[in-house]
């Protein structure tokens, strides 16, 4: 299967600072990438859909000014958590799909565990 | 997006078949059924997907009822490494909101020796 890589795998930051998480599709081009977050013992919650070269589409209740998403190339999308606070501590996961084929599966990164102290 | 209903947890003996059910009674004709699993603290792993016909790959089989209102994921010979949370997802077509995947609560499968 295709490979999606996230970096970093884990990060600890101080409250008030910003953190950038990268999501790369290593062996395919991804027009569309998705960002999720997951709290302990809960399911994945979709945050936004990221389209290459255009603005991300955020799910209801997700603050677009706090979670900045950039999809500048077909292989890279970034999520920046701005002015992070302890309640932003979570497991952030990206996924990407090969849009050249219809109804193909989405591949997920390994996730990034963010801890804000 | 069509919603899915799965049992919160299931047990299975190692070496036996694990049959995970999923109800999706509001599915529409052009929506696919996808199955993913998530092992603790990892990203979800794709298992299989289908539209109308039954599907089989090296990991599992997917049985979709004729009316498409439910499906069953079958792991033919479960191993301890199959212990995970299994998610059944009905995904909208690509032209509808980019075909995003909305995760429900899933089924926590425990494979026991």
PDB file of C-alpha atoms in Angstrom:
ATOM      1  CA  UNK A   1       0.000   0.000   0.000  1.00  0.00           C
ATOM      2  CA  UNK A   2       0.920   3.655  -0.330  1.00  0.00           C
ATOM      3  CA  UNK A   3       2.857   5.388   2.425  1.00  0.00           C
ATOM      4  CA  UNK A   4       1.822   8.496   4.306  1.00  0.00           C
ATOM      5  CA  UNK A   5       4.350   9.882   6.754  1.00  0.00           C
ATOM      6  CA  UNK A   6       3.840  12.373   9.546  1.00  0.00           C
ATOM      7  CA  UNK A   7       6.476  14.380  11.308  1.00  0.00           C
ATOM      8  CA  UNK A   8       7.064  14.630  14.155  1.00  0.00           C
ATOM      9  CA  UNK A   9       5.685  11.480  15.769  1.00  0.00           C
ATOM     10  CA  UNK A  10       5.405  13.273  19.071  1.00  0.00           C
ATOM     11  CA  UNK A  11       5.995  16.778  20.319  1.00  0.00           C
ATOM     12  CA  UNK A  12       5.868  18.565  23.645  1.00  0.00           C
ATOM     13  CA  UNK A  13       5.447  22.309  23.605  1.00  0.00           C
ATOM     14  CA  UNK A  14       4.843  25.114  26.037  1.00  0.00           C
ATOM     15  CA  UNK A  15       1.457  26.721  26.340  1.00  0.00           C
ATOM     16  CA  UNK A  16       1.140  29.698  24.001  1.00  0.00           C
ATOM     17  CA  UNK A  17       3.577  28.473  21.390  1.00  0.00           C
ATOM     18  CA  UNK A  18       2.741  27.180  17.903  1.00  0.00           C
ATOM     19  CA  UNK A  19       3.441  23.714  16.579  1.00  0.00           C
ATOM     20  CA  UNK A  20       3.634  22.567  12.965  1.00  0.00           C
ATOM     21  CA  UNK A  21       2.865  18.999  11.917  1.00  0.00           C
ATOM     22  CA  UNK A  22       3.793  17.743   8.472  1.00  0.00           C
ATOM     23  CA  UNK A  23       2.002  15.108   6.431  1.00  0.00           C
ATOM     24  CA  UNK A  24       3.690  13.701   3.353  1.00  0.00           C
ATOM     25  CA  UNK A  25       2.555  11.203   0.766  1.00  0.00           C
ATOM     26  CA  UNK A  26       5.804   9.431  -0.038  1.00  0.00           C
ATOM     27  CA  UNK A  27       5.040   7.486  -3.177  1.00  0.00           C
ATOM     28  CA  UNK A  28       1.966   9.082  -4.688  1.00  0.00           C
ATOM     29  CA  UNK A  29       0.439  12.467  -5.349  1.00  0.00           C
ATOM     30  CA  UNK A  30      -2.462  13.453  -3.161  1.00  0.00           C
ATOM     31  CA  UNK A  31      -4.779  16.204  -4.318  1.00  0.00           C
ATOM     32  CA  UNK A  32      -6.782  15.827  -1.140  1.00  0.00           C
ATOM     33  CA  UNK A  33      -5.583  15.261   2.396  1.00  0.00           C
ATOM     34  CA  UNK A  34      -7.595  15.079   5.595  1.00  0.00           C
ATOM     35  CA  UNK A  35      -6.703  16.039   9.147  1.00  0.00           C
ATOM     36  CA  UNK A  36      -8.160  14.305  12.189  1.00  0.00           C
ATOM     37  CA  UNK A  37      -7.632  14.470  15.903  1.00  0.00           C
ATOM     38  CA  UNK A  38      -8.310  11.822  18.470  1.00  0.00           C
ATOM     39  CA  UNK A  39      -8.668  12.144  22.229  1.00  0.00           C
ATOM     40  CA  UNK A  40      -7.986   9.176  24.520  1.00  0.00           C
ATOM     41  CA  UNK A  41     -10.534   6.376  24.229  1.00  0.00           C
ATOM     42  CA  UNK A  42     -12.454   8.264  21.559  1.00  0.00           C
ATOM     43  CA  UNK A  43     -12.841   7.874  17.825  1.00  0.00           C
ATOM     44  CA  UNK A  44     -11.178   9.989  15.166  1.00  0.00           C
ATOM     45  CA  UNK A  45     -12.779  13.361  14.595  1.00  0.00           C
ATOM     46  CA  UNK A  46     -12.386  14.969  11.187  1.00  0.00           C
ATOM     47  CA  UNK A  47     -11.053  18.499  11.477  1.00  0.00           C
ATOM     48  CA  UNK A  48     -10.641  19.609   7.885  1.00  0.00           C
ATOM     49  CA  UNK A  49     -10.226  18.643   4.269  1.00  0.00           C
ATOM     50  CA  UNK A  50      -7.117  20.007   2.622  1.00  0.00           C
ATOM     51  CA  UNK A  51      -6.991  20.537  -1.129  1.00  0.00           C
ATOM     52  CA  UNK A  52      -3.769  21.295  -2.957  1.00  0.00           C
ATOM     53  CA  UNK A  53      -3.578  24.915  -3.999  1.00  0.00           C
ATOM     54  CA  UNK A  54      -6.762  26.047  -2.290  1.00  0.00           C
ATOM     55  CA  UNK A  55      -8.098  26.842   1.150  1.00  0.00           C
ATOM     56  CA  UNK A  56      -8.943  24.029   3.482  1.00  0.00           C
ATOM     57  CA  UNK A  57     -12.531  23.172   4.293  1.00  0.00           C
ATOM     58  CA  UNK A  58     -13.066  22.990   8.044  1.00  0.00           C
ATOM     59  CA  UNK A  59     -15.642  20.902   9.836  1.00  0.00           C
ATOM     60  CA  UNK A  60     -18.201  22.630  11.976  1.00  0.00           C
ATOM     61  CA  UNK A  61     -16.798  23.722  15.312  1.00  0.00           C
ATOM     62  CA  UNK A  62     -13.147  23.635  14.259  1.00  0.00           C
ATOM     63  CA  UNK A  63     -11.439  27.019  14.531  1.00  0.00           C
ATOM     64  CA  UNK A  64      -9.706  27.762  11.255  1.00  0.00           C
ATOM     65  CA  UNK A  65      -7.586  30.520  12.779  1.00  0.00           C
ATOM     66  CA  UNK A  66      -6.285  28.181  15.423  1.00  0.00           C
ATOM     67  CA  UNK A  67      -5.633  25.179  13.200  1.00  0.00           C
ATOM     68  CA  UNK A  68      -3.898  26.503  10.112  1.00  0.00           C
ATOM     69  CA  UNK A  69      -3.712  24.103   7.209  1.00  0.00           C
ATOM     70  CA  UNK A  70      -1.494  24.544   4.184  1.00  0.00           C
ATOM     71  CA  UNK A  71      -1.426  22.167   1.218  1.00  0.00           C
ATOM     72  CA  UNK A  72       1.194  23.754  -0.991  1.00  0.00           C
ATOM     73  CA  UNK A  73       2.156  20.703  -3.022  1.00  0.00           C
ATOM     74  CA  UNK A  74       0.709  17.375  -4.090  1.00  0.00           C
ATOM     75  CA  UNK A  75       2.793  15.542  -1.524  1.00  0.00           C
ATOM     76  CA  UNK A  76       2.766  17.812   1.509  1.00  0.00           C
ATOM     77  CA  UNK A  77       0.153  19.244   3.821  1.00  0.00           C
ATOM     78  CA  UNK A  78       0.888  20.955   7.116  1.00  0.00           C
ATOM     79  CA  UNK A  79      -1.208  21.578  10.197  1.00  0.00           C
ATOM     80  CA  UNK A  80      -0.126  24.367  12.519  1.00  0.00           C
ATOM     81  CA  UNK A  81      -1.655  24.539  15.963  1.00  0.00           C
ATOM     82  CA  UNK A  82      -1.348  28.192  16.905  1.00  0.00           C
ATOM     83  CA  UNK A  83      -1.117  29.433  20.471  1.00  0.00           C
ATOM     84  CA  UNK A  84      -1.440  25.918  21.763  1.00  0.00           C
ATOM     85  CA  UNK A  85      -3.051  25.267  25.131  1.00  0.00           C
ATOM     86  CA  UNK A  86      -3.258  22.108  27.237  1.00  0.00           C
ATOM     87  CA  UNK A  87      -6.728  21.320  25.869  1.00  0.00           C
ATOM     88  CA  UNK A  88      -5.154  21.030  22.401  1.00  0.00           C
ATOM     89  CA  UNK A  89      -3.152  18.036  23.598  1.00  0.00           C
ATOM     90  CA  UNK A  90      -4.293  15.207  21.387  1.00  0.00           C
ATOM     91  CA  UNK A  91      -3.328  12.644  18.745  1.00  0.00           C
ATOM     92  CA  UNK A  92      -3.358  14.296  15.312  1.00  0.00           C
ATOM     93  CA  UNK A  93      -3.626  12.070  12.248  1.00  0.00           C
ATOM     94  CA  UNK A  94      -3.574  12.872   8.550  1.00  0.00           C
ATOM     95  CA  UNK A  95      -4.721  10.839   5.594  1.00  0.00           C
ATOM     96  CA  UNK A  96      -4.281  11.102   1.856  1.00  0.00           C
ATOM     97  CA  UNK A  97      -5.921   9.548  -1.143  1.00  0.00           C
ATOM     98  CA  UNK A  98      -4.851   8.940  -4.705  1.00  0.00           C
ATOM     99  CA  UNK A  99      -7.484  10.998  -6.443  1.00  0.00           C
ATOM    100  CA  UNK A 100      -6.553   9.864  -9.902  1.00  0.00           C
ATOM    101  CA  UNK A 101      -8.476   6.674  -9.276  1.00  0.00           C
ATOM    102  CA  UNK A 102     -12.112   6.641  -8.290  1.00  0.00           C
ATOM    103  CA  UNK A 103     -13.128   5.298  -4.908  1.00  0.00           C
ATOM    104  CA  UNK A 104      -9.680   4.209  -3.860  1.00  0.00           C
ATOM    105  CA  UNK A 105      -8.797   3.855  -0.240  1.00  0.00           C
ATOM    106  CA  UNK A 106      -7.312   6.612   1.891  1.00  0.00           C
ATOM    107  CA  UNK A 107      -3.994   5.981   3.584  1.00  0.00           C
ATOM    108  CA  UNK A 108      -3.230   7.267   7.045  1.00  0.00           C
ATOM    109  CA  UNK A 109      -0.101   8.571   8.666  1.00  0.00           C
ATOM    110  CA  UNK A 110       1.175   7.140  11.915  1.00  0.00           C
ATOM    111  CA  UNK A 111      -0.104  10.099  13.882  1.00  0.00           C
ATOM    112  CA  UNK A 112       1.485  12.879  15.921  1.00  0.00           C
ATOM    113  CA  UNK A 113       1.004  13.016  19.654  1.00  0.00           C
ATOM    114  CA  UNK A 114       0.944  16.611  20.845  1.00  0.00           C
ATOM    115  CA  UNK A 115       1.347  17.428  24.513  1.00  0.00           C
ATOM    116  CA  UNK A 116       0.995  21.041  25.584  1.00  0.00           C
ATOM    117  CA  UNK A 117       2.412  21.837  29.016  1.00  0.00           C
TER     118      UNK A 117
ATOM    119  CA  UNK B   1     -23.158  10.885   5.198  1.00  0.00           C
ATOM    120  CA  UNK B   2     -24.810   7.618   6.065  1.00  0.00           C
ATOM    121  CA  UNK B   3     -24.294   6.576   9.664  1.00  0.00           C
ATOM    122  CA  UNK B   4     -23.120   3.180  10.777  1.00  0.00           C
ATOM    123  CA  UNK B   5     -23.860   1.141  13.868  1.00  0.00           C
ATOM    124  CA  UNK B   6     -21.399  -1.363  15.273  1.00  0.00           C
ATOM    125  CA  UNK B   7     -21.262  -3.335  18.523  1.00  0.00           C
ATOM    126  CA  UNK B   8     -18.844  -1.615  20.912  1.00  0.00           C
ATOM    127  CA  UNK B   9     -16.826  -4.731  21.626  1.00  0.00           C
ATOM    128  CA  UNK B  10     -16.354  -8.354  20.621  1.00  0.00           C
ATOM    129  CA  UNK B  11     -14.148 -11.246  21.646  1.00  0.00           C
ATOM    130  CA  UNK B  12     -12.749 -13.908  19.378  1.00  0.00           C
ATOM    131  CA  UNK B  13     -10.627 -16.978  20.025  1.00  0.00           C
ATOM    132  CA  UNK B  14      -7.271 -17.100  18.310  1.00  0.00           C
ATOM    133  CA  UNK B  15      -7.410 -19.117  15.100  1.00  0.00           C
ATOM    134  CA  UNK B  16     -11.155 -18.756  14.743  1.00  0.00           C
ATOM    135  CA  UNK B  17     -12.981 -16.524  12.303  1.00  0.00           C
ATOM    136  CA  UNK B  18     -13.925 -13.073  13.551  1.00  0.00           C
ATOM    137  CA  UNK B  19     -17.192 -11.770  12.133  1.00  0.00           C
ATOM    138  CA  UNK B  20     -17.725  -8.063  12.714  1.00  0.00           C
ATOM    139  CA  UNK B  21     -21.193  -6.727  11.846  1.00  0.00           C
ATOM    140  CA  UNK B  22     -22.118  -3.242  10.715  1.00  0.00           C
ATOM    141  CA  UNK B  23     -25.507  -1.677  10.072  1.00  0.00           C
ATOM    142  CA  UNK B  24     -25.827   1.152   7.566  1.00  0.00           C
ATOM    143  CA  UNK B  25     -29.543   1.263   6.869  1.00  0.00           C
ATOM    144  CA  UNK B  26     -29.505   4.784   5.371  1.00  0.00           C
ATOM    145  CA  UNK B  27     -26.803   4.075   2.799  1.00  0.00           C
ATOM    146  CA  UNK B  28     -27.475   5.438  -0.660  1.00  0.00           C
ATOM    147  CA  UNK B  29     -26.792   3.764  -3.974  1.00  0.00           C
ATOM    148  CA  UNK B  30     -23.452   5.414  -4.715  1.00  0.00           C
ATOM    149  CA  UNK B  31     -21.885   5.164  -1.266  1.00  0.00           C
ATOM    150  CA  UNK B  32     -19.136   2.677  -0.576  1.00  0.00           C
ATOM    151  CA  UNK B  33     -18.578   0.708   2.621  1.00  0.00           C
ATOM    152  CA  UNK B  34     -15.020   0.939   3.941  1.00  0.00           C
ATOM    153  CA  UNK B  35     -13.390  -0.924   6.794  1.00  0.00           C
ATOM    154  CA  UNK B  36     -10.357   0.297   8.682  1.00  0.00           C
ATOM    155  CA  UNK B  37      -8.739  -0.809  11.900  1.00  0.00           C
ATOM    156  CA  UNK B  38      -6.676   1.034  14.452  1.00  0.00           C
ATOM    157  CA  UNK B  39      -4.179  -0.594  16.705  1.00  0.00           C
ATOM    158  CA  UNK B  40      -3.480   1.378  19.847  1.00  0.00           C
ATOM    159  CA  UNK B  41      -1.639   4.665  19.269  1.00  0.00           C
ATOM    160  CA  UNK B  42      -1.246   4.126  15.534  1.00  0.00           C
ATOM    161  CA  UNK B  43      -2.931   5.569  12.471  1.00  0.00           C
ATOM    162  CA  UNK B  44      -5.829   3.604  10.980  1.00  0.00           C
ATOM    163  CA  UNK B  45      -5.003   0.821   8.566  1.00  0.00           C
ATOM    164  CA  UNK B  46      -7.093   0.165   5.486  1.00  0.00           C
ATOM    165  CA  UNK B  47      -8.644  -3.298   5.321  1.00  0.00           C
ATOM    166  CA  UNK B  48     -11.174  -3.532   2.513  1.00  0.00           C
ATOM    167  CA  UNK B  49     -14.005  -1.716   0.788  1.00  0.00           C
ATOM    168  CA  UNK B  50     -16.972  -2.543  -1.429  1.00  0.00           C
ATOM    169  CA  UNK B  51     -20.085  -1.210  -3.099  1.00  0.00           C
ATOM    170  CA  UNK B  52     -22.457  -4.065  -3.835  1.00  0.00           C
ATOM    171  CA  UNK B  53     -20.545  -7.268  -4.363  1.00  0.00           C
ATOM    172  CA  UNK B  54     -18.717  -9.277  -1.770  1.00  0.00           C
ATOM    173  CA  UNK B  55     -15.010  -8.588  -1.699  1.00  0.00           C
ATOM    174  CA  UNK B  56     -11.994 -10.549  -0.539  1.00  0.00           C
ATOM    175  CA  UNK B  57      -8.339  -9.651  -0.187  1.00  0.00           C
ATOM    176  CA  UNK B  58      -5.369 -10.999   1.693  1.00  0.00           C
ATOM    177  CA  UNK B  59      -6.569  -9.520   4.955  1.00  0.00           C
ATOM    178  CA  UNK B  60     -10.298 -10.101   5.061  1.00  0.00           C
ATOM    179  CA  UNK B  61     -13.612 -10.678   3.340  1.00  0.00           C
ATOM    180  CA  UNK B  62     -16.460  -8.202   3.136  1.00  0.00           C
ATOM    181  CA  UNK B  63     -19.995  -9.490   2.847  1.00  0.00           C
ATOM    182  CA  UNK B  64     -22.608  -6.882   1.896  1.00  0.00           C
ATOM    183  CA  UNK B  65     -26.292  -7.789   2.070  1.00  0.00           C
ATOM    184  CA  UNK B  66     -28.356  -7.546  -1.089  1.00  0.00           C
ATOM    185  CA  UNK B  67     -30.255  -4.497   0.185  1.00  0.00           C
ATOM    186  CA  UNK B  68     -26.902  -2.977   1.256  1.00  0.00           C
ATOM    187  CA  UNK B  69     -28.260  -2.049   4.651  1.00  0.00           C
ATOM    188  CA  UNK B  70     -25.653  -4.071   6.497  1.00  0.00           C
ATOM    189  CA  UNK B  71     -22.306  -5.726   6.029  1.00  0.00           C
ATOM    190  CA  UNK B  72     -19.960  -8.104   7.813  1.00  0.00           C
ATOM    191  CA  UNK B  73     -16.191  -8.037   7.919  1.00  0.00           C
ATOM    192  CA  UNK B  74     -14.673 -11.481   8.239  1.00  0.00           C
ATOM    193  CA  UNK B  75     -11.151 -12.143   9.472  1.00  0.00           C
ATOM    194  CA  UNK B  76     -10.847 -15.828   8.567  1.00  0.00           C
ATOM    195  CA  UNK B  77      -8.208 -16.856  11.103  1.00  0.00           C
ATOM    196  CA  UNK B  78      -7.851 -14.242  13.798  1.00  0.00           C
ATOM    197  CA  UNK B  79      -4.476 -13.812  15.490  1.00  0.00           C
ATOM    198  CA  UNK B  80      -3.492 -11.867  18.577  1.00  0.00           C
ATOM    199  CA  UNK B  81      -2.173  -9.126  16.291  1.00  0.00           C
ATOM    200  CA  UNK B  82      -5.695  -8.563  14.992  1.00  0.00           C
ATOM    201  CA  UNK B  83      -6.687  -7.076  18.339  1.00  0.00           C
ATOM    202  CA  UNK B  84      -7.729  -3.532  17.411  1.00  0.00           C
ATOM    203  CA  UNK B  85     -10.660  -1.169  16.992  1.00  0.00           C
ATOM    204  CA  UNK B  86     -12.438  -1.860  13.719  1.00  0.00           C
ATOM    205  CA  UNK B  87     -14.276   0.941  11.985  1.00  0.00           C
ATOM    206  CA  UNK B  88     -17.034   0.508   9.415  1.00  0.00           C
ATOM    207  CA  UNK B  89     -17.467   3.689   7.388  1.00  0.00           C
ATOM    208  CA  UNK B  90     -19.861   4.660   4.639  1.00  0.00           C
ATOM    209  CA  UNK B  91     -18.040   7.059   2.403  1.00  0.00           C
ATOM    210  CA  UNK B  92     -19.684   9.587   0.152  1.00  0.00           C
ATOM    211  CA  UNK B  93     -18.563   9.752  -3.500  1.00  0.00           C
ATOM    212  CA  UNK B  94     -15.545  11.822  -4.431  1.00  0.00           C
ATOM    213  CA  UNK B  95     -17.686  14.596  -5.902  1.00  0.00           C
ATOM    214  CA  UNK B  96     -19.495  14.971  -2.563  1.00  0.00           C
ATOM    215  CA  UNK B  97     -17.276  16.758  -0.061  1.00  0.00           C
ATOM    216  CA  UNK B  98     -14.166  15.058  -1.366  1.00  0.00           C
ATOM    217  CA  UNK B  99     -15.225  11.636  -0.224  1.00  0.00           C
ATOM    218  CA  UNK B 100     -14.254  12.273   3.361  1.00  0.00           C
ATOM    219  CA  UNK B 101     -14.342   9.457   5.899  1.00  0.00           C
ATOM    220  CA  UNK B 102     -16.376  10.048   9.043  1.00  0.00           C
ATOM    221  CA  UNK B 103     -15.454   7.618  11.803  1.00  0.00           C
ATOM    222  CA  UNK B 104     -17.993   6.217  14.242  1.00  0.00           C
ATOM    223  CA  UNK B 105     -17.149   4.521  17.525  1.00  0.00           C
ATOM    224  CA  UNK B 106     -16.099   1.223  15.981  1.00  0.00           C
ATOM    225  CA  UNK B 107     -15.879  -2.254  17.460  1.00  0.00           C
ATOM    226  CA  UNK B 108     -13.071  -3.114  19.832  1.00  0.00           C
ATOM    227  CA  UNK B 109     -12.065  -6.648  18.897  1.00  0.00           C
ATOM    228  CA  UNK B 110     -10.109  -8.642  21.435  1.00  0.00           C
ATOM    229  CA  UNK B 111      -8.515 -11.824  20.150  1.00  0.00           C
ATOM    230  CA  UNK B 112      -7.798 -14.173  23.022  1.00  0.00           C
ATOM    231  CA  UNK B 113      -5.415 -17.140  23.152  1.00  0.00           C
TER     232      UNK B 113
END
